[in-house]
mmCIF file of C-alpha atoms in Angstrom:
data_model
loop_
_atom_site.group_PDB
_atom_site.id
_atom_site.type_symbol
_atom_site.label_atom_id
_atom_site.label_comp_id
_atom_site.label_asym_id
_atom_site.label_seq_id
_atom_site.Cartn_x
_atom_site.Cartn_y
_atom_site.Cartn_z
ATOM 1 C CA MET A 407 -16.841 -18.614 -2.180
ATOM 2 C CA SER A 408 -15.795 -15.581 -4.259
ATOM 3 C CA ALA A 409 -12.227 -14.738 -5.205
ATOM 4 C CA VAL A 410 -12.459 -11.646 -2.985
ATOM 5 C CA SER A 411 -13.535 -13.746 0.009
ATOM 6 C CA ASP A 412 -10.757 -16.228 -0.664
ATOM 7 C CA HIS A 413 -8.196 -13.427 -0.727
ATOM 8 C CA ALA A 414 -9.535 -11.935 2.496
ATOM 9 C CA LEU A 415 -9.277 -15.302 4.243
ATOM 10 C CA LEU A 416 -5.728 -15.762 2.947
ATOM 11 C CA MET A 417 -4.668 -12.357 4.270
ATOM 12 C CA ASP A 418 -6.255 -13.048 7.660
ATOM 13 C CA ARG A 419 -4.483 -16.407 7.841
ATOM 14 C CA ILE A 420 -1.110 -14.951 6.907
ATOM 15 C CA TYR A 421 -1.214 -12.003 9.294
ATOM 16 C CA ARG A 422 -3.267 -13.280 12.266
ATOM 17 C CA TRP A 423 -0.266 -14.140 14.430
ATOM 18 C CA GLN A 424 2.195 -11.708 12.862
ATOM 19 C CA ARG A 425 0.141 -8.695 13.796
ATOM 20 C CA ARG A 426 -0.762 -9.956 17.289
ATOM 21 C CA PHE A 427 2.859 -10.484 18.317
ATOM 22 C CA GLY A 428 4.196 -7.401 16.550
ATOM 23 C CA ILE A 429 6.170 -9.478 14.027
ATOM 24 C CA TYR A 430 4.853 -7.676 10.952
ATOM 25 C CA ASP A 431 6.111 -4.169 11.676
ATOM 26 C CA ALA A 432 9.262 -5.395 13.397
ATOM 27 C CA THR A 433 10.407 -7.322 10.328
ATOM 28 C CA ARG A 434 9.024 -5.266 7.399
ATOM 29 C CA LYS A 435 11.131 -2.214 8.209
ATOM 30 C CA TYR A 436 14.187 -4.046 6.892
ATOM 31 C CA TYR A 437 12.898 -4.547 3.354
ATOM 32 C CA LEU A 438 9.821 -2.371 2.681
ATOM 33 C CA LEU A 439 12.269 0.376 1.899
ATOM 34 C CA GLY A 440 10.044 2.494 -0.347
ATOM 35 C CA ARG A 441 7.431 3.301 2.281
ATOM 36 C CA ASP A 442 8.956 6.354 3.897
ATOM 37 C CA PRO A 443 10.191 8.009 0.673
ATOM 38 C CA MET A 444 6.675 7.594 -0.705
ATOM 39 C CA LEU A 445 5.083 9.154 2.406
ATOM 40 C CA ALA A 446 7.533 12.057 2.282
ATOM 41 C CA GLY A 447 6.428 12.769 -1.286
ATOM 42 C CA LEU A 448 2.674 12.826 -0.617
ATOM 43 C CA ARG A 449 2.452 16.484 0.444
ATOM 44 C CA PRO A 450 -1.354 16.777 0.513
ATOM 45 C CA LYS A 451 -2.858 20.249 0.609
ATOM 46 C CA PRO A 452 -4.055 21.564 3.993
ATOM 47 C CA GLY A 453 -7.534 20.216 4.665
ATOM 48 C CA GLY A 454 -7.155 17.583 1.979
ATOM 49 C CA ALA A 455 -8.351 14.001 2.242
ATOM 50 C CA VAL A 456 -5.895 11.106 1.919
ATOM 51 C CA LEU A 457 -6.732 7.417 1.442
ATOM 52 C CA GLU A 458 -4.467 4.415 1.968
ATOM 53 C CA ILE A 459 -5.498 1.276 0.101
ATOM 54 C CA GLY A 460 -4.344 -1.825 1.959
ATOM 55 C CA CYS A 461 -3.612 0.025 5.197
ATOM 56 C CA GLY A 462 -2.364 -3.085 7.025
ATOM 57 C CA THR A 463 -1.298 -2.461 10.624
ATOM 58 C CA GLY A 464 -1.860 1.286 10.307
ATOM 59 C CA ARG A 465 1.846 2.069 10.490
ATOM 60 C CA ASN A 466 1.790 4.243 7.363
ATOM 61 C CA LEU A 467 -1.412 6.051 8.311
ATOM 62 C CA VAL A 468 -0.014 6.995 11.706
ATOM 63 C CA LYS A 469 3.241 8.237 10.223
ATOM 64 C CA ALA A 470 1.504 10.156 7.422
ATOM 65 C CA ALA A 471 -0.978 11.754 9.833
ATOM 66 C CA MET A 472 1.947 12.983 11.940
ATOM 67 C CA LEU A 473 3.762 14.300 8.865
ATOM 68 C CA TYR A 474 0.709 16.163 7.594
ATOM 69 C CA PRO A 475 -1.314 17.304 10.631
ATOM 70 C CA GLU A 476 -3.688 19.453 8.582
ATOM 71 C CA ALA A 477 -4.946 16.553 6.381
ATOM 72 C CA ARG A 478 -7.624 13.920 6.987
ATOM 73 C CA PHE A 479 -6.844 10.236 6.523
ATOM 74 C CA HIS A 480 -8.854 7.140 5.626
ATOM 75 C CA GLY A 481 -7.654 3.566 5.385
ATOM 76 C CA ILE A 482 -9.214 0.439 3.892
ATOM 77 C CA ASP A 483 -8.121 -3.194 4.039
ATOM 78 C CA ILE A 484 -9.685 -6.509 3.128
ATOM 79 C CA SER A 485 -8.233 -8.227 6.203
ATOM 80 C CA GLN A 486 -10.119 -7.857 9.476
ATOM 81 C CA GLU A 487 -6.970 -8.924 11.333
ATOM 82 C CA MET A 488 -5.004 -6.052 9.871
ATOM 83 C CA LEU A 489 -7.788 -3.557 10.531
ATOM 84 C CA ALA A 490 -7.798 -4.609 14.191
ATOM 85 C CA ALA A 491 -4.071 -3.876 14.352
ATOM 86 C CA ALA A 492 -4.577 -0.529 12.590
ATOM 87 C CA GLU A 493 -7.284 0.467 15.045
ATOM 88 C CA ASP A 494 -4.914 -0.255 17.940
ATOM 89 C CA ALA A 495 -2.129 1.789 16.316
ATOM 90 C CA ILE A 496 -4.382 4.765 15.632
ATOM 91 C CA GLU A 497 -5.821 4.708 19.129
ATOM 92 C CA GLY A 498 -2.347 4.419 20.610
ATOM 93 C CA ALA A 499 -1.242 7.490 18.665
ATOM 94 C CA SER A 500 -4.356 9.450 19.711
ATOM 95 C CA LEU A 501 -5.303 10.011 16.059
ATOM 96 C CA GLY A 502 -8.855 8.720 16.158
ATOM 97 C CA ASP A 503 -10.242 12.177 15.315
ATOM 98 C CA ARG A 504 -8.287 12.378 12.034
ATOM 99 C CA VAL A 505 -7.903 8.768 10.848
ATOM 100 C CA ARG A 506 -10.860 6.516 9.972
ATOM 101 C CA LEU A 507 -10.881 2.902 8.815
ATOM 102 C CA ALA A 508 -13.227 0.606 6.895
ATOM 103 C CA LYS A 509 -13.146 -2.974 5.645
ATOM 104 C CA ALA A 510 -13.443 -2.875 1.864
ATOM 105 C CA ASP A 511 -12.384 -4.492 -1.389
ATOM 106 C CA ALA A 512 -10.128 -1.957 -3.122
ATOM 107 C CA ALA A 513 -11.395 -3.027 -6.547
ATOM 108 C CA ALA A 514 -14.987 -2.068 -5.677
ATOM 109 C CA PHE A 515 -14.687 0.675 -3.085
ATOM 110 C CA ASP A 516 -17.242 3.468 -2.616
ATOM 111 C CA PRO A 517 -15.741 6.288 -0.509
ATOM 112 C CA GLN A 518 -19.083 8.050 -0.291
ATOM 113 C CA SER A 519 -20.780 5.172 1.510
ATOM 114 C CA ALA A 520 -17.742 4.256 3.620
ATOM 115 C CA PHE A 521 -16.552 7.707 4.666
ATOM 116 C CA GLY A 522 -18.881 10.282 3.140
ATOM 117 C CA GLU A 523 -16.036 11.375 0.851
ATOM 118 C CA LYS A 524 -16.488 12.303 -2.815
ATOM 119 C CA GLY A 525 -12.841 12.345 -3.877
ATOM 120 C CA TYR A 526 -9.318 12.308 -2.530
ATOM 121 C CA ASP A 527 -6.437 14.726 -2.779
ATOM 122 C CA ARG A 528 -4.009 11.811 -2.409
ATOM 123 C CA ILE A 529 -4.325 8.030 -2.524
ATOM 124 C CA PHE A 530 -1.405 5.770 -1.702
ATOM 125 C CA ILE A 531 -0.754 2.032 -1.910
ATOM 126 C CA SER A 532 2.233 0.692 0.014
ATOM 127 C CA TYR A 533 3.466 -2.778 -0.889
ATOM 128 C CA ALA A 534 -0.040 -4.027 -1.618
ATOM 129 C CA VAL A 535 -0.263 -4.241 -5.436
ATOM 130 C CA SER A 536 2.227 -7.140 -5.230
ATOM 131 C CA MET A 537 -0.292 -9.038 -3.093
ATOM 132 C CA ILE A 538 -3.588 -8.121 -4.812
ATOM 133 C CA PRO A 539 -4.504 -10.485 -7.676
ATOM 134 C CA GLN A 540 -6.643 -7.851 -9.489
ATOM 135 C CA TRP A 541 -4.139 -5.059 -8.855
ATOM 136 C CA ARG A 542 -4.565 -3.425 -12.273
ATOM 137 C CA GLN A 543 -8.274 -3.006 -11.571
ATOM 138 C CA VAL A 544 -7.434 -1.539 -8.170
ATOM 139 C CA VAL A 545 -5.116 1.046 -9.752
ATOM 140 C CA ALA A 546 -7.733 2.019 -12.331
ATOM 141 C CA GLU A 547 -10.433 2.253 -9.677
ATOM 142 C CA ALA A 548 -8.217 4.404 -7.450
ATOM 143 C CA MET A 549 -7.764 6.884 -10.288
ATOM 144 C CA THR A 550 -11.549 7.375 -10.457
ATOM 145 C CA ARG A 551 -11.559 8.255 -6.751
ATOM 146 C CA LEU A 552 -9.088 11.121 -7.120
ATOM 147 C CA ALA A 553 -10.224 14.718 -7.258
ATOM 148 C CA PRO A 554 -8.924 16.744 -10.240
ATOM 149 C CA GLY A 555 -5.237 17.420 -9.635
ATOM 150 C CA GLY A 556 -5.035 14.548 -7.151
ATOM 151 C CA GLU A 557 -2.250 12.017 -7.105
ATOM 152 C CA LEU A 558 -1.966 8.246 -6.713
ATOM 153 C CA HIS A 559 1.342 7.130 -5.111
ATOM 154 C CA ILE A 560 2.378 3.462 -5.252
ATOM 155 C CA ALA A 561 5.427 1.965 -3.528
ATOM 156 C CA ASP A 562 6.375 -1.674 -4.028
ATOM 157 C CA PHE A 563 9.145 -4.052 -4.976
ATOM 158 C CA GLY A 564 10.974 -3.360 -8.211
ATOM 159 C CA ASP A 565 12.687 -5.566 -10.778
ATOM 160 C CA MET A 566 15.977 -5.542 -8.792
ATOM 161 C CA ARG A 567 17.997 -5.378 -11.998
ATOM 162 C CA GLY A 568 20.687 -3.228 -10.449
ATOM 163 C CA LEU A 569 21.399 -5.801 -7.741
ATOM 164 C CA PRO A 570 23.527 -8.975 -8.008
ATOM 165 C CA ARG A 571 21.594 -11.519 -10.048
ATOM 166 C CA TRP A 572 21.777 -14.187 -7.363
ATOM 167 C CA PHE A 573 20.304 -11.809 -4.800
ATOM 168 C CA GLY A 574 17.430 -10.780 -7.064
ATOM 169 C CA ARG A 575 16.515 -14.383 -7.835
ATOM 170 C CA ALA A 576 16.660 -15.370 -4.167
ATOM 171 C CA MET A 577 14.562 -12.385 -3.135
ATOM 172 C CA ILE A 578 11.864 -13.055 -5.715
ATOM 173 C CA ARG A 579 11.725 -16.707 -4.644
ATOM 174 C CA TRP A 580 11.427 -15.683 -1.000
ATOM 175 C CA LEU A 581 8.662 -13.184 -1.809
ATOM 176 C CA ASP A 582 6.770 -15.868 -3.718
ATOM 177 C CA TRP A 583 6.758 -18.037 -0.597
ATOM 178 C CA HIS A 584 4.924 -15.168 1.116
ATOM 179 C CA HIS A 585 2.368 -14.718 -1.686
ATOM 180 C CA VAL A 586 4.086 -11.576 -2.978
ATOM 181 C CA THR A 587 4.670 -11.008 -6.705
ATOM 182 C CA PRO A 588 6.624 -7.912 -7.820
ATOM 183 C CA ARG A 589 4.773 -6.230 -10.714
ATOM 184 C CA ALA A 590 7.273 -5.838 -13.533
ATOM 185 C CA ASP A 591 4.766 -3.776 -15.548
ATOM 186 C CA LEU A 592 3.895 -1.355 -12.739
ATOM 187 C CA PHE A 593 5.249 1.696 -14.541
ATOM 188 C CA THR A 594 3.565 0.672 -17.802
ATOM 189 C CA VAL A 595 0.208 0.324 -16.065
ATOM 190 C CA ALA A 596 0.756 3.668 -14.334
ATOM 191 C CA ALA A 597 1.437 5.385 -17.655
ATOM 192 C CA GLU A 598 -1.737 3.908 -19.146
ATOM 193 C CA GLN A 599 -3.955 5.642 -16.573
ATOM 194 C CA GLY A 600 -3.779 9.028 -18.232
ATOM 195 C CA GLY A 601 -2.539 12.186 -16.640
ATOM 196 C CA HIS A 602 1.143 12.621 -15.784
ATOM 197 C CA SER A 603 3.100 9.703 -14.373
ATOM 198 C CA VAL A 604 6.492 9.682 -12.627
ATOM 199 C CA GLU A 605 8.814 6.683 -12.199
ATOM 200 C CA LYS A 606 11.242 6.423 -9.281
ATOM 201 C CA ARG A 607 13.725 3.545 -8.981
ATOM 202 C CA LEU A 608 15.370 3.321 -5.566
ATOM 203 C CA HIS A 609 17.985 1.068 -3.988
ATOM 204 C CA ARG A 610 19.270 -0.191 -7.368
ATOM 205 C CA GLY A 611 15.803 -1.269 -8.432
ATOM 206 C CA PHE A 612 14.883 -3.010 -5.178
ATOM 207 C CA SER A 613 12.163 -0.433 -4.573
ATOM 208 C CA TRP A 614 9.886 1.302 -7.074
ATOM 209 C CA ILE A 615 7.605 4.310 -6.601
ATOM 210 C CA ALA A 616 5.030 5.268 -9.223
ATOM 211 C CA ILE A 617 3.174 8.584 -9.039
ATOM 212 C CA ILE A 618 0.180 9.364 -11.250
ATOM 213 C CA ARG A 619 -1.346 12.838 -11.265
ATOM 214 C CA LYS A 620 -4.949 13.151 -12.421
ATOM 215 C CA ASP A 621 -5.596 15.993 -14.877
#
């Protein structure tokens, strides 16, 4: 079995019951604190196309589609369990005409075959790079899918250096139990992609947002 298949099975196993009983969204709101600031900063142009990599339960896609009613949205995830939850969320919000989903590996994603899209005005990744083993490849691949002047927005856990040391250590240990690894070199990798990159450190380093604009 390939590494990609192994990762997909792991994600399905982790989230199968969480998504069915609503545990995922009910609990994540307390510590995925960078999601909404990232969505507020997307600001796609009217008529633009927006992609979420690792769309999970569809919570972010629904919120972003409501924030930016003139944009089109696509979401991909490697977990069929999460895509099923996202489909329910999108249907429940009556957004099926503007939000489309596909199962895909973010490191080898072809938007033309999946959605008939050549390039994106915005791509965002919310708390997924800390769970994707080949996350650097995913970031590099996402940059190739941006239209000129497009932006990649990434929100995830930070280094927590501004927080009490005991809290940071306990949080990192807890995240590790859930197969989550904060990427200490996120901003370095972002800067290596070319274009103009922006670093945002929120909540005393608990949350990080990286923005990369393609020239």
